[in-house]
Short mmCIF file of C-alpha atoms in Angstrom, two decimals:
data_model
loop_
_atom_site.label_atom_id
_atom_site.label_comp_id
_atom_site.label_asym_id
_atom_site.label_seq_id
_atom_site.Cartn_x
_atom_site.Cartn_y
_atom_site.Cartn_z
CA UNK A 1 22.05 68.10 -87.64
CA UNK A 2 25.54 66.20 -87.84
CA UNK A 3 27.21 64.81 -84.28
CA UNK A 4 30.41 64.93 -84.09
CA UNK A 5 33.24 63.27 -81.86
CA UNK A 6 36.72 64.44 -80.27
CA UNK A 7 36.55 67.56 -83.01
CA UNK A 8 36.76 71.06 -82.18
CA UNK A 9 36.02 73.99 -84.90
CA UNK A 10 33.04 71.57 -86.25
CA UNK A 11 31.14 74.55 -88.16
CA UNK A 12 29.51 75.67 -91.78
CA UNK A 13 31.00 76.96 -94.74
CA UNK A 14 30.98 79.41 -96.62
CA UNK A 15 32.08 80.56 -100.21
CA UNK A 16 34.77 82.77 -99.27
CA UNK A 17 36.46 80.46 -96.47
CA UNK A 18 40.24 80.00 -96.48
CA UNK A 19 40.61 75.93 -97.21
CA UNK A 20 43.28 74.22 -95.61
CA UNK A 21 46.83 73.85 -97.58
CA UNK A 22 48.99 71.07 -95.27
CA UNK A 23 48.94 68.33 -97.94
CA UNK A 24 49.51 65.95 -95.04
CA UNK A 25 45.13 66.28 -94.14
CA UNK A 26 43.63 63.87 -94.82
CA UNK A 27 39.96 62.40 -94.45
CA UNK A 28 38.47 58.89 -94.84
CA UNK A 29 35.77 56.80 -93.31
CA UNK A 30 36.52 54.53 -89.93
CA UNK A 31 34.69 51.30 -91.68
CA UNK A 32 34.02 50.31 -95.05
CA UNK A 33 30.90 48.27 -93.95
CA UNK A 34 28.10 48.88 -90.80
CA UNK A 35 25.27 47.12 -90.13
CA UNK A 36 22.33 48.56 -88.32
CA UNK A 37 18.56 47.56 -87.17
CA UNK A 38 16.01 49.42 -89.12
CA UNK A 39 14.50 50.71 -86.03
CA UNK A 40 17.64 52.46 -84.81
CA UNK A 41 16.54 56.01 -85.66
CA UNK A 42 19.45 57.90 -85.89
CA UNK A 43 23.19 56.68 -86.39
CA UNK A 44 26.15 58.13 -86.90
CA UNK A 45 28.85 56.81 -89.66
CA UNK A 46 32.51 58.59 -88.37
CA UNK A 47 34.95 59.99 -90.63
CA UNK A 48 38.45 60.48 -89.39
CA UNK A 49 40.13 63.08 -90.30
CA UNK A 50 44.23 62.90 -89.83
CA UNK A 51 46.87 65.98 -89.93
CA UNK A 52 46.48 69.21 -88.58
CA UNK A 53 44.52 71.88 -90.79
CA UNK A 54 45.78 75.39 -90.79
CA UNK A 55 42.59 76.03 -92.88
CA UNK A 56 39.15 74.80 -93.29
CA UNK A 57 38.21 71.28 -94.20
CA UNK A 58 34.94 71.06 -96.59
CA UNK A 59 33.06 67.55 -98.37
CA UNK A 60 30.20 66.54 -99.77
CA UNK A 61 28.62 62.79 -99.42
CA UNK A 62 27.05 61.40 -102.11
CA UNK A 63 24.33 57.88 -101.43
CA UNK A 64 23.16 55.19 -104.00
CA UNK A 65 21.64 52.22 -104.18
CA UNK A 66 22.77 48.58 -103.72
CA UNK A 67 22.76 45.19 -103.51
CA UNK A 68 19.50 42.91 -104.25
CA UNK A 69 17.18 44.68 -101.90
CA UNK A 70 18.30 48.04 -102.61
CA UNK A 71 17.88 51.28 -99.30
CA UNK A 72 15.72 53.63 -101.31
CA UNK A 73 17.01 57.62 -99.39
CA UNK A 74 13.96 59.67 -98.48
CA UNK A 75 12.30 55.71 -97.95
CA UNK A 76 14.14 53.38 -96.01
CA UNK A 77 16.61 56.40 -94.70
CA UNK A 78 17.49 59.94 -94.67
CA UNK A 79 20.27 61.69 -94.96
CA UNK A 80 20.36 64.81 -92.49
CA UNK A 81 22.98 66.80 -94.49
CA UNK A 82 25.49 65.90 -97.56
CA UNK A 83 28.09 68.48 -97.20
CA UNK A 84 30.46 68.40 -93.92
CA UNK A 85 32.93 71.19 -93.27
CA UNK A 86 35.56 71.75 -90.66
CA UNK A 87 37.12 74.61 -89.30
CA UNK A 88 41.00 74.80 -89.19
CA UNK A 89 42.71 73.32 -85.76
CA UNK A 90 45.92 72.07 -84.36
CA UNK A 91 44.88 68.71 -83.31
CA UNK A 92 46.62 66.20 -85.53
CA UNK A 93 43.31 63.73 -85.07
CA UNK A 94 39.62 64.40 -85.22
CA UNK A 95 36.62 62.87 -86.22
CA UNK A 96 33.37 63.71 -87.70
CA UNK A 97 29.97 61.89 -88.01
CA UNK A 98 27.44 61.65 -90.78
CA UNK A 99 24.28 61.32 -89.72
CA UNK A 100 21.93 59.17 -91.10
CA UNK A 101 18.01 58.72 -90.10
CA UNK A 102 16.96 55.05 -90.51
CA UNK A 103 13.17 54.38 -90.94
CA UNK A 104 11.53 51.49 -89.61
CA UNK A 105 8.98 49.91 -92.25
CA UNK A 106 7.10 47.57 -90.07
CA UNK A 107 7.23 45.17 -93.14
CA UNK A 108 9.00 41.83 -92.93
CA UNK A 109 11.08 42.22 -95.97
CA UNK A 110 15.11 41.25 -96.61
CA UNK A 111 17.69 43.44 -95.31
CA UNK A 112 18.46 46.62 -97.53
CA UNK A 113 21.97 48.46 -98.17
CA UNK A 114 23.07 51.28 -99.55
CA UNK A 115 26.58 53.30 -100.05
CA UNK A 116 27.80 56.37 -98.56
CA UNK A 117 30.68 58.05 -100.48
CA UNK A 118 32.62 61.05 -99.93
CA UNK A 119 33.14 62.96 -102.74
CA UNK A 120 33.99 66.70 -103.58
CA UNK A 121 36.68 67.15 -100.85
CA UNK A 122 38.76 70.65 -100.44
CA UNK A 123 41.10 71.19 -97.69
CA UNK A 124 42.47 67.59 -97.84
CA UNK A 125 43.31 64.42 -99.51
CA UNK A 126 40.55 61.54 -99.87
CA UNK A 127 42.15 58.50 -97.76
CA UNK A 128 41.35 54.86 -99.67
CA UNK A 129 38.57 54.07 -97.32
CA UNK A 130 36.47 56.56 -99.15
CA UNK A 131 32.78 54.48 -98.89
CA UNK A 132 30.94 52.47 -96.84
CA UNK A 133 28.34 49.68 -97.10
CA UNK A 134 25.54 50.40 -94.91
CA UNK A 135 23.21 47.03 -94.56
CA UNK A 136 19.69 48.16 -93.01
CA UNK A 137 18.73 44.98 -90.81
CA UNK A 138 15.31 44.53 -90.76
CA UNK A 139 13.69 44.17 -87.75
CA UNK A 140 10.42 42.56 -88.50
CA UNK A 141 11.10 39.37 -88.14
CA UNK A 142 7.09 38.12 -87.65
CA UNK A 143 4.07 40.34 -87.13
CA UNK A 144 4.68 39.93 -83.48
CA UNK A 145 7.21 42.16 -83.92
CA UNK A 146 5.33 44.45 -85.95
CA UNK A 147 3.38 45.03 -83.31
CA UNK A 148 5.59 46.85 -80.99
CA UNK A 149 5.31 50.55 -80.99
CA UNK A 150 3.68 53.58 -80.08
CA UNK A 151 -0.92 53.15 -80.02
CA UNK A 152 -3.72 55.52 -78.34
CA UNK A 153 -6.52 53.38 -76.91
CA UNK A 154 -9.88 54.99 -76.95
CA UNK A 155 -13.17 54.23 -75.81
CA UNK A 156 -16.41 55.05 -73.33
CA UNK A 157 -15.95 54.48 -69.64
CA UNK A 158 -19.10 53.63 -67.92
CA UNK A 159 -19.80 53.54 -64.23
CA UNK A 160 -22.16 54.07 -61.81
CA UNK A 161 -22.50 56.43 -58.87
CA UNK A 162 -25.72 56.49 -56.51
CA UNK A 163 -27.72 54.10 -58.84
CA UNK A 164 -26.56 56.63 -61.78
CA UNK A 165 -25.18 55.76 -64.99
CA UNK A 166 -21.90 58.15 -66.11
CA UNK A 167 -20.16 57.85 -69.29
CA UNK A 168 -16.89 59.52 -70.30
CA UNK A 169 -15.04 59.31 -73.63
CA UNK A 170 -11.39 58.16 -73.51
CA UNK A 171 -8.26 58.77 -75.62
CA UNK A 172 -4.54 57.75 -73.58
CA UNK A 173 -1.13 57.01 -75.40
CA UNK A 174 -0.21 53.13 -74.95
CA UNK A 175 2.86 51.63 -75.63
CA UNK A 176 3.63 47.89 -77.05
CA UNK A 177 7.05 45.97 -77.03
CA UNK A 178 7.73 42.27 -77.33
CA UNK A 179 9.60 40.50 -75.04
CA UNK A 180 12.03 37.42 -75.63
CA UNK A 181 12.44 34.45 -73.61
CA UNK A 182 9.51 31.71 -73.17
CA UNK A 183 6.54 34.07 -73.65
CA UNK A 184 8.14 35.05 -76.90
CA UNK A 185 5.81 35.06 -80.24
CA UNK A 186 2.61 34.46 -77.44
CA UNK A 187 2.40 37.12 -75.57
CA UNK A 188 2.96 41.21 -75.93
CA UNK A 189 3.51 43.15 -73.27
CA UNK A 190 1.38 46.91 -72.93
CA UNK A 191 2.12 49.85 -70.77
CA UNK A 192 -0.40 52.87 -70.24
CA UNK A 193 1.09 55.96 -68.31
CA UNK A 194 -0.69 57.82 -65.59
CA UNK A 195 -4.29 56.44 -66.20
CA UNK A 196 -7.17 58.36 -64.30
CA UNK A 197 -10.08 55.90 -64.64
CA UNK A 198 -13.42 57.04 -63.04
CA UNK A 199 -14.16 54.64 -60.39
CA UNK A 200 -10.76 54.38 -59.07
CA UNK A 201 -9.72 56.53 -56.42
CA UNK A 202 -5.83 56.92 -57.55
CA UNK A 203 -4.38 57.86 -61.15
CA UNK A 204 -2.38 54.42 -62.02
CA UNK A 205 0.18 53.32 -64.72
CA UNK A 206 -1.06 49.85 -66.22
CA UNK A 207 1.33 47.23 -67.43
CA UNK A 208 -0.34 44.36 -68.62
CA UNK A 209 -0.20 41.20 -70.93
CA UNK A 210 -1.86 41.24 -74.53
CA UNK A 211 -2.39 37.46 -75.96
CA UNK A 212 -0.90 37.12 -79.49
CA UNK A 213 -2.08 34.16 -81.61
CA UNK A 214 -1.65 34.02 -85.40
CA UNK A 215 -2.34 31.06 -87.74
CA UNK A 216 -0.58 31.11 -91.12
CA UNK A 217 -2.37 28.60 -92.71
CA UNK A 218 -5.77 30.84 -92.68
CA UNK A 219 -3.64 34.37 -91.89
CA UNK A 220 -5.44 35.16 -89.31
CA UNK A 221 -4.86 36.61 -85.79
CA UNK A 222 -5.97 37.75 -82.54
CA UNK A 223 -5.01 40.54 -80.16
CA UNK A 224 -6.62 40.03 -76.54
CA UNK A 225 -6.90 41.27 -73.26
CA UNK A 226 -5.95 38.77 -70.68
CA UNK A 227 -8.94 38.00 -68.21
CA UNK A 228 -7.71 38.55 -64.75
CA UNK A 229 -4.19 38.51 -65.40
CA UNK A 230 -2.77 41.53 -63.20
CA UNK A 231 -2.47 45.27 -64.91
CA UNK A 232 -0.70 46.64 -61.73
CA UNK A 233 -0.15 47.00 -58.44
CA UNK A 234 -1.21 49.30 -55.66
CA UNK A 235 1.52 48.74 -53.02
CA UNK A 236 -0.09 51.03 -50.34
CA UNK A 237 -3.33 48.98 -50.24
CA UNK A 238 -1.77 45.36 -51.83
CA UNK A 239 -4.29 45.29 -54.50
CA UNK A 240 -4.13 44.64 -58.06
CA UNK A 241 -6.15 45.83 -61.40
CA UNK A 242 -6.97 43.36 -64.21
CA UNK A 243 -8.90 43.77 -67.16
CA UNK A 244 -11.89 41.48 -67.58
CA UNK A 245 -14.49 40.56 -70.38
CA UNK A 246 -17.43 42.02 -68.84
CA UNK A 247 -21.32 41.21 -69.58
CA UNK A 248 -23.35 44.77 -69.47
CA UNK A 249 -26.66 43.43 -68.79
CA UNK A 250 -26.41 40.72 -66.40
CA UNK A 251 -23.13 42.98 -64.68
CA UNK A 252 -21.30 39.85 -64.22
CA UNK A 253 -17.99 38.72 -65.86
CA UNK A 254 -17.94 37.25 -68.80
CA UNK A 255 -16.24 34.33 -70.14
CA UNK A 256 -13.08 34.50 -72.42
CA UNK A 257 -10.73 37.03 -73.06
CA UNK A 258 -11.96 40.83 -74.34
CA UNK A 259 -10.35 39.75 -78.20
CA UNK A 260 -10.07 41.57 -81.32
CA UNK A 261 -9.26 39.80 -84.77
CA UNK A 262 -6.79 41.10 -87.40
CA UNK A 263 -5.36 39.96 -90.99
CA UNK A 264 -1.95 41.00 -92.35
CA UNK A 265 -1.97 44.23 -94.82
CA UNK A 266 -1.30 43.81 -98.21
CA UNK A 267 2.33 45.09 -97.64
CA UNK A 268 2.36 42.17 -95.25
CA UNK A 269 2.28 44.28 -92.07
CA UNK A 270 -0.03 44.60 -89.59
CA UNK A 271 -3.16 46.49 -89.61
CA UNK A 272 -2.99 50.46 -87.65
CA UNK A 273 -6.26 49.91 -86.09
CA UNK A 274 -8.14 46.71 -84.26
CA UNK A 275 -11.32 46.40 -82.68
CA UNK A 276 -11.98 45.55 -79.31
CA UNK A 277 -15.85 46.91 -79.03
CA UNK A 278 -17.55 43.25 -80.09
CA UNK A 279 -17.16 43.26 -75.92
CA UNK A 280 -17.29 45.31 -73.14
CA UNK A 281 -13.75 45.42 -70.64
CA UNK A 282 -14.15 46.18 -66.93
CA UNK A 283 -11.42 46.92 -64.69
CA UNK A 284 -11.70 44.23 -61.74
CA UNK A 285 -10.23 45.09 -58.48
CA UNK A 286 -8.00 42.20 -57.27
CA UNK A 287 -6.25 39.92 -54.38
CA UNK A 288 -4.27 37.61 -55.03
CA UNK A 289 -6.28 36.81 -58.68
CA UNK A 290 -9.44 36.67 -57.23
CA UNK A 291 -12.07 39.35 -58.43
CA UNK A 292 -13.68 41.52 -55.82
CA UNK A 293 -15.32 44.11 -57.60
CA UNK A 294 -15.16 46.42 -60.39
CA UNK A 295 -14.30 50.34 -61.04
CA UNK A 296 -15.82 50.98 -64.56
CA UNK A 297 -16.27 49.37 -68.03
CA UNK A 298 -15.15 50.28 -70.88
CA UNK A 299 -17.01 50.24 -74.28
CA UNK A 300 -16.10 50.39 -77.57
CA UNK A 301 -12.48 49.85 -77.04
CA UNK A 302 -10.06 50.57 -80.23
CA UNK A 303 -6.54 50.51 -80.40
CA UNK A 304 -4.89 52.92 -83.05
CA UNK A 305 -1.44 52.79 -83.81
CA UNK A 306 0.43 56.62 -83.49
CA UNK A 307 2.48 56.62 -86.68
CA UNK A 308 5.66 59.37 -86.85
#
């Protein structure tokens, strides 16, 4: 579980190893301060080690808390493994990495730290750089960030063959990331992988635009579907898919946006689930933005987000 760097003879210890004796070894961290976003997932804090060891190398790192927001381990991080050995070598420089495990809160909340400190060391002397700051950034700087991440959609498709009524249930992964520049804090973008939607003769990908609107007076918000903005493109044929509010019973589109409404969580985050089924969504087959006709509707549409 530990990555390591321009190091050969990188392996475990064990009680009966031979430890290194040149009093010349010595080990110390690269930086006495890193800063990292939340949602980095893994990253790696390197520890050079200097003078070559005619033995083995072996230390522990020890975390705690600082600062006034405080990295709780097994909470805002992990630590993959505290005790780092070496094997003995002839290269006069090397370098190891701990390996840390940030986790990503989805909370707007001030940035945390915590230390890392080497401690227990045999083989070799502790350099003066023996700790490091670490400063977890967060990430979540609005709820329209909090919304970026890993959701299933689910739902009914509903079409009709020969004057027949089909339905299907429907579960697919769908991705959400928010992009900078002017659409920033308005819109979201969505991306759903290899899509086969009865109706439509070819398995698509859809990327599409989801309306974000938030009002902090009243803390509320809105997650929508854009009407007849395009989901993708069919090059072969030069047609586009959009997603459109869609009236059932008179089978004619339907004004406004397919919407569903959401409040912040008590932990100030954004809720894991939202509602799309007070309206039915049909995909609309399109040129240039203007609607031909449709493949299939889907009811009771959900979003749920896929935690790790």
């Amino acid at each position: 579980m530990l990555a390591t760097a321009a190091l050969l003879g990188f392996a475990s210890c064990s009680d009966d190893e031979s430890y290194n004796s040149n009093s010349a070894t010595t080990i110390e961290f690269e930086q006495s301060a890193v800063e990292v976003d939340e949602n980095t997932n893994i990253f790696n804090l390197p520890v050079k080690v200097t003078g070559v060891r005619n033995g083995d190398v072996r230390f522990r790192v020890s975390v705690s808390e600082t600062g006034a927001s405080p990295a709780v381990k097994d909470v805002n991080y992990m630590l993959t493994n505290d005790v780092i050995c070496l094997k003995k070598d002839d290269l006069s420089n090397a370098q190891v990495n701990v390996e840390i495990k940030a986790v990503d809160d989805r909370m707007m909340n001030d940035d945390r730290t915590f230390i890392v400190t080497i401690e227990e060391v045999q083989g070799a002397t502790l350099g003066a750089n023996k700790s490091v700051t670490v400063t977890l950034k967060d990430n979540d700087t609005s709820f329209f960030n909090i919304f970026s991440g890993e959701w299933k959609i689910t739902g009914t498709f509903e079409w009709t063959e020969e004057d027949k009524v089909y339905t299907k249930e429907f579960s697919q992964n769908m991705s959400i990331s928010s992009p900078s520049g002017d659409m920033f804090e308005y819109q979201l973008w969505a991306y759903i992988a290899s899509w086969d939607v009865p109706g439509i003769p070819i398995t698509l990908s859809y990327e599409f635009p989801l309306q974000y609107k938030y009002n902090k007076s009243r803390k509320e918000g809105s997650i929508a579907f854009v009407a007849y903005e395009t989901a993708s493109y069919l090059d072969a044929y030069g047609l586009g898919w959009s997603f459109v509010k869609w009236n059932s019973e008179t089978g004619e589109a339907a004004k406004g946006n397919p919407t569903a409404s959401w409040k912040p969580t008590e932990d100030n985050s954004t809720p894991d689930e939202l509602d799309f089924s007070d309206g039915d969504i049909a995909l609309m087959e399109t040129v240039g933005g203007a609607g031909m006709n449709y493949g299939c509707v889907l009811k009771n549409v959900k979003i749920k987000r896929r935690l790790k």
